[in-house]
GROMACS .gro file of N, CA and C in nm:
model
  414
    1MET      N    1   2.676   0.011  -3.469
    1MET     CA    2   2.567  -0.061  -3.499
    1MET      C    3   2.610  -0.130  -3.374
    2LEU      N    4   2.693  -0.256  -3.348
    2LEU     CA    5   2.776  -0.280  -3.209
    2LEU      C    6   2.759  -0.194  -3.070
    3PHE      N    7   2.814  -0.089  -3.140
    3PHE     CA    8   2.841  -0.031  -3.001
    3PHE      C    9   2.653   0.029  -2.947
    4SER      N   10   2.635   0.061  -3.028
    4SER     CA   11   2.429   0.097  -3.011
    4SER      C   12   2.382  -0.017  -2.893
    5ASN      N   13   2.387  -0.108  -2.965
    5ASN     CA   14   2.309  -0.280  -2.897
    5ASN      C   15   2.364  -0.272  -2.769
    6SER      N   16   2.505  -0.210  -2.773
    6SER     CA   17   2.608  -0.260  -2.584
    6SER      C   18   2.504  -0.148  -2.552
    7ILE      N   19   2.516  -0.044  -2.549
    7ILE     CA   20   2.436   0.054  -2.524
    7ILE      C   21   2.312   0.048  -2.464
    8ALA      N   22   2.202   0.011  -2.553
    8ALA     CA   23   2.056  -0.080  -2.522
    8ALA      C   24   2.060  -0.162  -2.429
    9ARG      N   25   2.180  -0.255  -2.457
    9ARG     CA   26   2.123  -0.413  -2.355
    9ARG      C   27   2.189  -0.321  -2.212
   10THR      N   28   2.292  -0.261  -2.217
   10THR     CA   29   2.285  -0.218  -2.038
   10THR      C   30   2.198  -0.126  -1.994
   11GLN      N   31   2.132  -0.045  -2.069
   11GLN     CA   32   2.049   0.000  -2.005
   11GLN      C   33   1.925  -0.034  -1.992
   12ALA      N   34   1.910  -0.192  -2.082
   12ALA     CA   35   1.801  -0.314  -2.053
   12ALA      C   36   1.785  -0.338  -1.892
   13GLU      N   37   1.931  -0.378  -1.880
   13GLU     CA   38   2.010  -0.437  -1.785
   13GLU      C   39   2.015  -0.340  -1.656
   14ARG      N   40   1.990  -0.251  -1.659
   14ARG     CA   41   2.019  -0.132  -1.544
   14ARG      C   42   1.847  -0.145  -1.504
   15GLU      N   43   1.772  -0.123  -1.608
   15GLU     CA   44   1.651  -0.083  -1.571
   15GLU      C   45   1.545  -0.220  -1.508
   16TYR      N   46   1.614  -0.351  -1.527
   16TYR     CA   47   1.579  -0.484  -1.540
   16TYR      C   48   1.616  -0.529  -1.346
   17ARG      N   49   1.747  -0.453  -1.318
   17ARG     CA   50   1.769  -0.499  -1.196
   17ARG      C   51   1.689  -0.355  -1.115
   18ALA      N   52   1.696  -0.243  -1.162
   18ALA     CA   53   1.632  -0.160  -1.064
   18ALA      C   54   1.434  -0.193  -1.069
   19LYS      N   55   1.430  -0.241  -1.102
   19LYS     CA   56   1.271  -0.297  -1.077
   19LYS      C   57   1.286  -0.444  -1.012
   20THR      N   58   1.350  -0.505  -1.054
   20THR     CA   59   1.382  -0.644  -0.913
   20THR      C   60   1.401  -0.641  -0.808
   21ARG      N   61   1.502  -0.508  -0.820
   21ARG     CA   62   1.609  -0.478  -0.690
   21ARG      C   63   1.599  -0.381  -0.577
   22GLY      N   64   1.516  -0.287  -0.717
   22GLY     CA   65   1.554  -0.158  -0.642
   22GLY      C   66   1.699  -0.067  -0.626
   23SER      N   67   1.677   0.006  -0.601
   23SER     CA   68   1.815   0.093  -0.643
   23SER      C   69   1.931   0.062  -0.428
   24PRO      N   70   2.030   0.114  -0.483
   24PRO     CA   71   2.129   0.102  -0.308
   24PRO      C   72   2.026   0.208  -0.249
   25ASP      N   73   2.053   0.181  -0.096
   25ASP     CA   74   2.079   0.293  -0.013
   25ASP      C   75   2.134   0.451  -0.031
   26PHE      N   76   2.061   0.542  -0.060
   26PHE     CA   77   2.142   0.683  -0.057
   26PHE      C   78   2.128   0.764   0.070
   27THR      N   79   2.243   0.759   0.155
   27THR     CA   80   2.274   0.792   0.317
   27THR      C   81   2.251   0.921   0.293
   28TYR      N   82   2.210   0.997   0.364
   28TYR     CA   83   2.228   1.122   0.410
   28TYR      C   84   2.197   1.189   0.574
   29THR      N   85   2.354   1.222   0.666
   29THR     CA   86   2.317   1.228   0.769
   29THR      C   87   2.404   1.411   0.792
   30PRO      N   88   2.304   1.485   0.837
   30PRO     CA   89   2.344   1.639   0.821
   30PRO      C   90   2.417   1.678   0.947
   31GLY      N   91   2.462   1.765   0.964
   31GLY     CA   92   2.522   1.803   1.042
   31GLY      C   93   2.452   1.851   1.152
   32ALA      N   94   2.477   1.984   1.265
   32ALA     CA   95   2.419   2.031   1.332
   32ALA      C   96   2.353   2.110   1.296
   33ILE      N   97   2.229   2.063   1.317
   33ILE     CA   98   2.079   2.209   1.294
   33ILE      C   99   2.072   2.287   1.364
   34ASP      N  100   2.023   2.456   1.368
   34ASP     CA  101   2.063   2.516   1.463
   34ASP      C  102   1.858   2.520   1.490
   35PRO      N  103   1.821   2.578   1.604
   35PRO     CA  104   1.682   2.551   1.689
   35PRO      C  105   1.581   2.621   1.557
   36ALA      N  106   1.525   2.533   1.479
   36ALA     CA  107   1.423   2.612   1.383
   36ALA      C  108   1.473   2.655   1.263
   37ALA      N  109   1.590   2.607   1.220
   37ALA     CA  110   1.674   2.609   1.076
   37ALA      C  111   1.614   2.467   1.025
   38ILE      N  112   1.631   2.501   0.870
   38ILE     CA  113   1.602   2.401   0.813
   38ILE      C  114   1.724   2.358   0.701
   39VAL      N  115   1.749   2.252   0.675
   39VAL     CA  116   1.831   2.174   0.621
   39VAL      C  117   1.747   2.104   0.478
   40GLU      N  118   1.800   2.143   0.393
   40GLU     CA  119   1.780   2.084   0.243
   40GLU      C  120   1.878   1.983   0.149
   41ILE      N  121   1.804   1.901   0.132
   41ILE     CA  122   1.866   1.795   0.045
   41ILE      C  123   1.831   1.777  -0.099
   42ASN      N  124   1.897   1.788  -0.197
   42ASN     CA  125   1.829   1.831  -0.317
   42ASN      C  126   1.917   1.682  -0.376
   43ILE      N  127   1.836   1.579  -0.424
   43ILE     CA  128   1.852   1.484  -0.455
   43ILE      C  129   1.974   1.466  -0.576
   44ASN      N  130   1.927   1.513  -0.681
   44ASN     CA  131   2.010   1.526  -0.740
   44ASN      C  132   2.180   1.620  -0.740
   45LYS      N  133   2.176   1.684  -0.625
   45LYS     CA  134   2.311   1.735  -0.617
   45LYS      C  135   2.382   1.675  -0.527
   46GLN      N  136   2.311   1.629  -0.448
   46GLN     CA  137   2.377   1.562  -0.332
   46GLN      C  138   2.429   1.442  -0.384
   47PHE      N  139   2.334   1.350  -0.446
   47PHE     CA  140   2.371   1.201  -0.528
   47PHE      C  141   2.333   1.168  -0.655
   48PRO      N  142   2.441   1.230  -0.766
   48PRO     CA  143   2.446   1.187  -0.871
   48PRO      C  144   2.402   1.070  -0.923
   49GLY      N  145   2.455   0.975  -0.853
   49GLY     CA  146   2.431   0.836  -0.896
   49GLY      C  147   2.299   0.755  -0.861
   50ALA      N  148   2.189   0.889  -0.828
   50ALA     CA  149   2.043   0.825  -0.745
   50ALA      C  150   1.968   0.876  -0.952
   51ARG      N  151   2.049   0.933  -1.015
   51ARG     CA  152   1.963   0.959  -1.136
   51ARG      C  153   1.916   0.852  -1.221
   52LYS      N  154   1.985   0.775  -1.191
   52LYS     CA  155   1.963   0.645  -1.265
   52LYS      C  156   1.856   0.562  -1.259
   53TYR      N  157   1.794   0.591  -1.086
   53TYR     CA  158   1.672   0.516  -1.058
   53TYR      C  159   1.572   0.620  -1.011
   54GLU      N  160   1.545   0.729  -1.072
   54GLU     CA  161   1.471   0.841  -1.071
   54GLU      C  162   1.348   0.779  -1.119
   55PRO      N  163   1.224   0.809  -1.010
   55PRO     CA  164   1.269   0.872  -0.920
   55PRO      C  165   1.234   0.775  -0.828
   56LEU      N  166   1.352   0.857  -0.679
   56LEU     CA  167   1.324   0.739  -0.584
   56LEU      C  168   1.221   0.784  -0.521
   57ASP      N  169   1.151   0.676  -0.445
   57ASP     CA  170   1.050   0.691  -0.365
   57ASP      C  171   0.999   0.626  -0.222
   58SER      N  172   1.121   0.576  -0.180
   58SER     CA  173   1.120   0.530  -0.025
   58SER      C  174   1.210   0.631   0.058
   59ILE      N  175   1.171   0.684   0.179
   59ILE     CA  176   1.254   0.695   0.282
   59ILE      C  177   1.228   0.680   0.397
   60GLU      N  178   1.340   0.677   0.496
   60GLU     CA  179   1.363   0.606   0.614
   60GLU      C  180   1.459   0.762   0.700
   61ILE      N  181   1.389   0.789   0.794
   61ILE     CA  182   1.415   0.886   0.895
   61ILE      C  183   1.457   0.838   0.986
   62ILE      N  184   1.571   0.827   1.080
   62ILE     CA  185   1.609   0.789   1.229
   62ILE      C  186   1.662   0.930   1.274
   63ASN      N  187   1.575   0.952   1.374
   63ASN     CA  188   1.629   1.031   1.515
   63ASN      C  189   1.630   0.975   1.594
   64ASN      N  190   1.800   1.016   1.648
   64ASN     CA  191   1.876   0.926   1.750
   64ASN      C  192   1.870   1.084   1.884
   65GLU      N  193   1.839   1.172   1.822
   65GLU     CA  194   1.831   1.299   1.932
   65GLU      C  195   1.775   1.267   2.057
   66ALA      N  196   1.831   1.304   2.160
   66ALA     CA  197   1.815   1.286   2.293
   66ALA      C  198   1.665   1.373   2.340
   67ALA      N  199   1.645   1.482   2.281
   67ALA     CA  200   1.551   1.535   2.273
   67ALA      C  201   1.513   1.653   2.225
   68ASN      N  202   1.572   1.610   2.086
   68ASN     CA  203   1.495   1.722   1.983
   68ASN      C  204   1.412   1.643   1.869
   69PRO      N  205   1.286   1.702   1.849
   69PRO     CA  206   1.175   1.689   1.730
   69PRO      C  207   1.231   1.695   1.648
   70VAL      N  208   1.228   1.650   1.521
   70VAL     CA  209   1.242   1.752   1.389
   70VAL      C  210   1.131   1.713   1.271
   71THR      N  211   1.147   1.797   1.207
   71THR     CA  212   0.973   1.776   1.080
   71THR      C  213   1.054   1.765   0.955
   72VAL      N  214   1.054   1.612   0.887
   72VAL     CA  215   1.100   1.574   0.745
   72VAL      C  216   0.972   1.629   0.678
   73SER      N  217   0.997   1.739   0.568
   73SER     CA  218   0.920   1.745   0.442
   73SER      C  219   0.949   1.691   0.313
   74ILE      N  220   0.886   1.670   0.220
   74ILE     CA  221   0.928   1.602   0.100
   74ILE      C  222   0.870   1.691   0.016
   75ASN      N  223   0.989   1.727  -0.033
   75ASN     CA  224   0.972   1.820  -0.191
   75ASN      C  225   0.933   1.962  -0.221
   76ASP      N  226   0.937   2.030  -0.064
   76ASP     CA  227   0.984   2.159  -0.029
   76ASP      C  228   0.974   2.191   0.102
   77ARG      N  229   0.964   2.289   0.124
   77ARG     CA  230   0.961   2.372   0.279
   77ARG      C  231   0.823   2.297   0.388
   78PRO      N  232   0.837   2.272   0.479
   78PRO     CA  233   0.716   2.227   0.541
   78PRO      C  234   0.591   2.303   0.513
   79ALA      N  235   0.548   2.411   0.475
   79ALA     CA  236   0.438   2.462   0.481
   79ALA      C  237   0.431   2.474   0.357
   80TYR      N  238   0.493   2.391   0.264
   80TYR     CA  239   0.423   2.377   0.087
   80TYR      C  240   0.467   2.220   0.044
   81ALA      N  241   0.501   2.171   0.149
   81ALA     CA  242   0.535   2.019   0.085
   81ALA      C  243   0.424   1.921   0.093
   82ASP      N  244   0.455   1.818  -0.013
   82ASP     CA  245   0.380   1.732  -0.098
   82ASP      C  246   0.349   1.638   0.085
   83ARG      N  247   0.418   1.599   0.130
   83ARG     CA  248   0.433   1.543   0.262
   83ARG      C  249   0.510   1.605   0.372
   84THR      N  250   0.454   1.620   0.474
   84THR     CA  251   0.564   1.666   0.641
   84THR      C  252   0.563   1.549   0.702
   85PHE      N  253   0.596   1.489   0.756
   85PHE     CA  254   0.607   1.422   0.873
   85PHE      C  255   0.708   1.425   0.994
   86PRO      N  256   0.613   1.499   1.130
   86PRO     CA  257   0.727   1.496   1.231
   86PRO      C  258   0.780   1.374   1.298
   87ILE      N  259   0.869   1.426   1.325
   87ILE     CA  260   0.943   1.270   1.399
   87ILE      C  261   0.978   1.309   1.530
   88PRO      N  262   0.959   1.226   1.663
   88PRO     CA  263   0.986   1.293   1.777
   88PRO      C  264   1.142   1.235   1.811
   89ALA      N  265   1.193   1.267   1.944
   89ALA     CA  266   1.284   1.228   1.926
   89ALA      C  267   1.277   1.060   1.978
   90ARG      N  268   1.503   0.985   1.949
   90ARG     CA  269   1.461   0.857   1.953
   90ARG      C  270   1.327   0.792   1.877
   91THR      N  271   1.296   0.785   1.738
   91THR     CA  272   1.279   0.730   1.686
   91THR      C  273   1.234   0.726   1.565
   92SER      N  274   1.232   0.628   1.461
   92SER     CA  275   1.288   0.618   1.328
   92SER      C  276   1.129   0.575   1.260
   93ARG      N  277   1.096   0.657   1.181
   93ARG     CA  278   1.006   0.576   1.021
   93ARG      C  279   1.054   0.612   0.910
   94ILE      N  280   0.961   0.489   0.878
   94ILE     CA  281   0.994   0.445   0.749
   94ILE      C  282   0.847   0.469   0.609
   95VAL      N  283   0.872   0.574   0.557
   95VAL     CA  284   0.754   0.626   0.435
   95VAL      C  285   0.779   0.550   0.269
   96ASP      N  286   0.723   0.460   0.245
   96ASP     CA  287   0.730   0.463   0.121
   96ASP      C  288   0.621   0.452   0.054
   97ASP      N  289   0.528   0.556   0.065
   97ASP     CA  290   0.375   0.536  -0.008
   97ASP      C  291   0.327   0.573  -0.134
   98GLY      N  292   0.471   0.573  -0.220
   98GLY     CA  293   0.449   0.620  -0.363
   98GLY      C  294   0.477   0.764  -0.382
   99VAL      N  295   0.560   0.845  -0.302
   99VAL     CA  296   0.638   0.944  -0.320
   99VAL      C  297   0.747   0.998  -0.389
  100TYR      N  298   0.744   1.060  -0.455
  100TYR     CA  299   0.864   1.075  -0.546
  100TYR      C  300   0.920   1.175  -0.496
  101ILE      N  301   1.003   1.138  -0.465
  101ILE     CA  302   1.102   1.250  -0.356
  101ILE      C  303   1.205   1.289  -0.465
  102GLY      N  304   1.235   1.452  -0.488
  102GLY     CA  305   1.315   1.542  -0.553
  102GLY      C  306   1.374   1.643  -0.458
  103THR      N  307   1.362   1.646  -0.358
  103THR     CA  308   1.446   1.714  -0.204
  103THR      C  309   1.385   1.698  -0.118
  104VAL      N  310   1.424   1.731   0.018
  104VAL     CA  311   1.410   1.594   0.162
  104VAL      C  312   1.421   1.792   0.221
  105HIS      N  313   1.335   1.868   0.297
  105HIS     CA  314   1.394   1.955   0.403
  105HIS      C  315   1.391   1.870   0.554
  106VAL      N  316   1.470   1.917   0.609
  106VAL     CA  317   1.498   1.882   0.762
  106VAL      C  318   1.474   2.008   0.847
  107ARG      N  319   1.330   1.968   0.948
  107ARG     CA  320   1.360   2.135   1.027
  107ARG      C  321   1.431   2.079   1.173
  108ASN      N  322   1.440   2.151   1.242
  108ASN     CA  323   1.512   2.127   1.376
  108ASN      C  324   1.371   2.197   1.446
  109ASP      N  325   1.281   2.127   1.526
  109ASP     CA  326   1.145   2.203   1.588
  109ASP      C  327   1.211   2.201   1.777
  110GLY      N  328   1.343   2.133   1.777
  110GLY     CA  329   1.379   2.197   1.941
  110GLY      C  330   1.456   2.273   1.924
  111ALA      N  331   1.445   2.308   2.116
  111ALA     CA  332   1.513   2.461   2.120
  111ALA      C  333   1.659   2.461   2.170
  112VAL      N  334   1.723   2.376   2.121
  112VAL     CA  335   1.888   2.375   2.092
  112VAL      C  336   1.936   2.266   1.951
  113ALA      N  337   2.056   2.306   1.899
  113ALA     CA  338   2.113   2.275   1.815
  113ALA      C  339   2.135   2.099   1.841
  114THR      N  340   2.080   2.034   1.706
  114THR     CA  341   2.099   1.893   1.688
  114THR      C  342   2.275   1.864   1.662
  115THR      N  343   2.264   1.699   1.744
  115THR     CA  344   2.411   1.676   1.680
  115THR      C  345   2.442   1.626   1.603
  116ALA      N  346   2.569   1.662   1.550
  116ALA     CA  347   2.554   1.591   1.413
  116ALA      C  348   2.580   1.446   1.404
  117GLY      N  349   2.500   1.415   1.276
  117GLY     CA  350   2.509   1.216   1.282
  117GLY      C  351   2.400   1.190   1.365
  118ASN      N  352   2.349   1.249   1.436
  118ASN     CA  353   2.256   1.207   1.518
  118ASN      C  354   2.114   1.179   1.419
  119ILE      N  355   2.103   1.221   1.343
  119ILE     CA  356   1.950   1.232   1.214
  119ILE      C  357   2.040   1.117   1.078
  120VAL      N  358   1.954   1.070   1.040
  120VAL     CA  359   2.056   0.990   0.923
  120VAL      C  360   1.904   0.976   0.857
  121ILE      N  361   1.901   0.997   0.713
  121ILE     CA  362   1.812   0.956   0.655
  121ILE      C  363   1.873   0.898   0.506
  122ARG      N  364   1.795   0.787   0.465
  122ARG     CA  365   1.826   0.669   0.337
  122ARG      C  366   1.689   0.678   0.282
  123LEU      N  367   1.728   0.700   0.134
  123LEU     CA  368   1.652   0.723   0.030
  123LEU      C  369   1.680   0.618  -0.034
  124LYS      N  370   1.574   0.562  -0.145
  124LYS     CA  371   1.635   0.430  -0.250
  124LYS      C  372   1.456   0.473  -0.288
  125LYS      N  373   1.510   0.345  -0.392
  125LYS     CA  374   1.399   0.350  -0.479
  125LYS      C  375   1.340   0.188  -0.487
  126LYS      N  376   1.245   0.147  -0.445
  126LYS     CA  377   1.201   0.042  -0.369
  126LYS      C  378   1.181  -0.056  -0.570
  127PRO      N  379   1.198  -0.203  -0.507
  127PRO     CA  380   1.167  -0.281  -0.597
  127PRO      C  381   1.032  -0.272  -0.671
  128TYR      N  382   0.976  -0.283  -0.771
  128TYR     CA  383   0.854  -0.375  -0.840
  128TYR      C  384   0.764  -0.455  -0.788
  129ASP      N  385   0.654  -0.377  -0.741
  129ASP     CA  386   0.557  -0.519  -0.666
  129ASP      C  387   0.446  -0.601  -0.776
  130ALA      N  388   0.367  -0.648  -0.719
  130ALA     CA  389   0.243  -0.691  -0.839
  130ALA      C  390   0.163  -0.566  -0.878
  131ASN      N  391   0.121  -0.472  -0.753
  131ASN     CA  392   0.078  -0.393  -0.813
  131ASN      C  393   0.124  -0.270  -0.912
  132ASP      N  394   0.324  -0.261  -0.878
  132ASP     CA  395   0.367  -0.152  -1.045
  132ASP      C  396   0.321  -0.241  -1.136
  133ALA      N  397   0.384  -0.326  -1.151
  133ALA     CA  398   0.372  -0.423  -1.276
  133ALA      C  399   0.232  -0.412  -1.336
  134ALA      N  400   0.095  -0.381  -1.274
  134ALA     CA  401  -0.044  -0.393  -1.288
  134ALA      C  402  -0.040  -0.266  -1.355
  135ARG      N  403   0.017  -0.157  -1.247
  135ARG     CA  404  -0.023   0.030  -1.298
  135ARG      C  405   0.052   0.040  -1.476
  136ARG      N  406   0.155  -0.018  -1.449
  136ARG     CA  407   0.209   0.002  -1.604
  136ARG      C  408   0.170  -0.063  -1.726
  137ALA      N  409   0.085  -0.159  -1.683
  137ALA     CA  410   0.056  -0.253  -1.843
  137ALA      C  411  -0.086  -0.158  -1.845
  138LEU      N  412  -0.115  -0.101  -1.785
  138LEU     CA  413  -0.245  -0.015  -1.818
  138LEU      C  414  -0.186   0.108  -1.942
   0.00000   0.00000   0.00000
């Protein structure tokens, strides 16, 4: 009995922390990507620790490439994805509009291969705000 109470308490504490602080950042930096090639990031396989914060709902993409634009797709390849975001060279974009992220696909739209380490993707679970609390109460 005591053991099950401690597990329930631990789960409740984790849930409270996730709601009030969100999750830590889960950062992925792909290696070199050939022109027109697609790299897939499966959240469950790449970041097993992210399972306790599922679903992740915020993504930040930083493209430090000098000349290569990329396309980032949420939950499928670019033609079939829930959301697709073109990211020009030397820009960053933050997307946190309630998209539940299971997989991320990065496609090199440039004419040459990207440089390893120049594209950075940060995923996380946002903390709850007043709107989220109101939705959960319904």
